Amino acid sequence: RFAGATRAIAHRRERLVALSPDGVLARGYSITQDAESGAVIRSASATGISRRVRIRLGHGRLGARVDEVEA
């Protein structure tokens, strides 16, 4: 019975890690924010040409400037 509970807890822990923001980033996704306001950019129309953005990756961050927008 104890072994079953231990496996269930381990499974739930794995799911939580996989669904956490860091787990999602580790799978290749990124979070892009406006460099000035820090607002998360969810749509191309939320930014513009020459705007500076910060991109958070699974391992590190990037700073970038928008060259093109396709909304």
Coordinates of N, CA and C in Angstrom, one line a residue:
R1 N 0.8 -1.2 0.0 CA 0.0 0.0 0.0 C 0.9 1.3 0.0
F2 N 1.9 1.2 0.8 CA 2.8 2.4 0.9 C 3.5 2.6 -0.5
A3 N 3.9 1.5 -1.1 CA 4.6 1.6 -2.4 C 3.7 2.2 -3.5
G4 N 2.4 1.9 -3.4 CA 1.4 2.4 -4.4 C 1.3 3.9 -4.2
A5 N 1.2 4.3 -2.9 CA 1.1 5.8 -2.6 C 2.3 6.5 -3.0
T6 N 3.5 5.9 -2.8 CA 4.7 6.5 -3.2 C 4.8 6.7 -4.7
R7 N 4.3 5.7 -5.5 CA 4.3 5.8 -7.0 C 3.3 6.9 -7.4
A8 N 2.2 7.0 -6.7 CA 1.2 8.0 -7.1 C 1.7 9.4 -6.8
I9 N 2.4 9.6 -5.7 CA 3.0 10.9 -5.4 C 4.1 11.3 -6.4
A10 N 4.9 10.3 -6.8 CA 5.9 10.5 -7.8 C 5.3 10.9 -9.1
H11 N 4.3 10.2 -9.5 CA 3.6 10.6 -10.8 C 3.0 12.0 -10.8
R12 N 2.4 12.3 -9.7 CA 1.8 13.7 -9.6 C 2.9 14.8 -9.6
R13 N 4.0 14.5 -8.9 CA 5.2 15.4 -8.9 C 5.7 15.6 -10.3
E14 N 5.9 14.5 -11.1 CA 6.3 14.6 -12.5 C 5.4 15.5 -13.3
R15 N 4.1 15.3 -13.1 CA 3.1 16.1 -13.9 C 3.2 17.6 -13.5
L16 N 3.4 17.9 -12.2 CA 3.5 19.3 -11.8 C 4.7 19.9 -12.4
V17 N 5.9 19.2 -12.4 CA 7.1 19.7 -13.0 C 6.9 19.9 -14.5
A18 N 6.3 19.0 -15.2 CA 6.1 19.1 -16.6 C 5.2 20.3 -17.0
L19 N 4.2 20.6 -16.1 CA 3.3 21.7 -16.4 C 3.7 23.0 -15.8
S20 N 4.7 23.0 -15.1 CA 5.2 24.3 -14.5 C 5.8 25.2 -15.6
P21 N 5.8 26.5 -15.4 CA 6.4 27.4 -16.4 C 7.8 26.9 -16.9
D22 N 8.6 26.6 -15.9 CA 10.0 26.1 -16.2 C 10.0 24.8 -17.0
G23 N 9.1 23.9 -16.7 CA 9.0 22.7 -17.4 C 8.5 22.9 -18.9
V24 N 7.6 23.8 -19.1 CA 7.2 24.2 -20.4 C 8.3 24.8 -21.2
L25 N 9.1 25.7 -20.6 CA 10.2 26.3 -21.3 C 11.3 25.3 -21.6
A26 N 11.5 24.3 -20.8 CA 12.5 23.3 -21.0 C 12.1 22.4 -22.2
R27 N 10.9 22.4 -22.6 CA 10.4 21.6 -23.8 C 10.6 22.4 -25.1
G28 N 11.1 23.7 -25.0 CA 11.4 24.4 -26.2 C 10.5 25.6 -26.4
Y29 N 9.6 25.9 -25.5 CA 8.7 27.1 -25.7 C 9.5 28.3 -25.1
S30 N 9.0 29.5 -25.3 CA 9.6 30.7 -24.8 C 8.5 31.7 -24.3
I31 N 8.9 32.6 -23.5 CA 8.0 33.7 -23.1 C 8.7 35.0 -23.6
T32 N 7.9 35.8 -24.3 CA 8.4 37.0 -24.9 C 7.7 38.2 -24.2
Q33 N 8.5 39.1 -23.7 CA 7.9 40.3 -23.0 C 8.4 41.6 -23.7
D34 N 7.6 42.6 -23.6 CA 8.0 43.9 -24.0 C 9.1 44.4 -23.0
A35 N 10.3 44.8 -23.6 CA 11.4 45.2 -22.7 C 11.1 46.3 -21.8
E36 N 10.3 47.3 -22.2 CA 10.0 48.5 -21.5 C 9.0 48.2 -20.3
S37 N 7.9 47.6 -20.7 CA 6.8 47.4 -19.7 C 6.9 46.1 -19.0
G38 N 7.5 45.1 -19.6 CA 7.6 43.8 -19.0 C 6.3 43.0 -19.3
A39 N 5.4 43.5 -20.1 CA 4.1 42.8 -20.4 C 4.4 41.7 -21.3
V40 N 3.8 40.6 -21.1 CA 3.9 39.4 -21.9 C 3.3 39.7 -23.3
I41 N 4.0 39.3 -24.4 CA 3.4 39.6 -25.7 C 2.8 38.2 -26.2
R42 N 1.5 38.3 -26.3 CA 0.7 37.1 -26.7 C 0.3 37.1 -28.1
S43 N 0.5 38.2 -28.8 CA 0.1 38.4 -30.2 C 1.0 39.3 -30.9
A44 N 1.3 39.0 -32.2 CA 2.2 39.9 -32.9 C 1.7 41.3 -33.0
S45 N 0.4 41.5 -32.9 CA -0.2 42.9 -32.9 C 0.1 43.6 -31.6
A46 N 0.6 43.0 -30.6 CA 0.9 43.6 -29.3 C 2.2 44.3 -29.3
T47 N 3.0 44.3 -30.4 CA 4.3 44.9 -30.5 C 4.4 45.6 -31.8
G48 N 5.5 46.2 -32.1 CA 5.7 46.9 -33.3 C 7.1 46.9 -33.8
I49 N 7.4 47.4 -35.0 CA 8.7 47.5 -35.6 C 9.6 48.3 -34.6
S50 N 10.8 47.9 -34.4 CA 11.8 48.6 -33.6 C 11.6 48.5 -32.1
R51 N 10.5 47.8 -31.7 CA 10.3 47.6 -30.2 C 11.3 46.6 -29.7
R52 N 11.8 46.9 -28.5 CA 12.7 45.9 -27.9 C 11.9 44.9 -27.1
V53 N 12.4 43.7 -27.1 CA 11.7 42.6 -26.4 C 12.7 41.8 -25.7
R54 N 12.2 41.1 -24.6 CA 13.1 40.1 -23.9 C 12.4 38.7 -24.1
I55 N 13.3 37.8 -24.3 CA 12.8 36.4 -24.6 C 13.4 35.5 -23.6
R56 N 12.5 34.8 -22.8 CA 12.9 33.9 -21.8 C 12.9 32.5 -22.3
L57 N 14.0 31.8 -22.3 CA 14.1 30.4 -22.8 C 14.2 29.4 -21.7
G58 N 14.3 28.1 -22.0 CA 14.5 27.1 -21.0 C 15.8 27.3 -20.3
H59 N 16.8 27.8 -21.0 CA 18.1 28.0 -20.5 C 18.6 29.4 -20.9
G60 N 18.3 30.4 -20.2 CA 18.8 31.7 -20.5 C 17.7 32.7 -21.1
R61 N 18.2 33.9 -21.4 CA 17.4 35.0 -21.9 C 18.0 35.6 -23.1
L62 N 17.2 36.2 -23.9 CA 17.7 37.0 -25.1 C 17.1 38.4 -25.1
G63 N 17.8 39.3 -25.6 CA 17.3 40.6 -25.8 C 17.2 40.8 -27.3
A64 N 16.2 41.4 -27.9 CA 16.0 41.5 -29.3 C 15.2 42.7 -29.7
R65 N 15.3 43.1 -30.9 CA 14.5 44.2 -31.5 C 13.7 43.7 -32.6
V66 N 12.4 44.1 -32.7 CA 11.5 43.6 -33.7 C 11.8 44.2 -35.0
D67 N 12.0 43.3 -36.0 CA 12.3 43.8 -37.4 C 11.1 43.7 -38.3
E68 N 10.2 42.7 -38.0 CA 9.1 42.4 -38.8 C 7.9 42.0 -37.9
V69 N 6.7 42.4 -38.3 CA 5.5 42.0 -37.6 C 4.5 41.5 -38.6
E70 N 4.0 40.3 -38.4 CA 2.9 39.7 -39.2 C 1.8 39.4 -38.3
A71 N 0.7 40.2 -38.3 CA -0.4 40.0 -37.3 C -1.5 39.3 -38.0

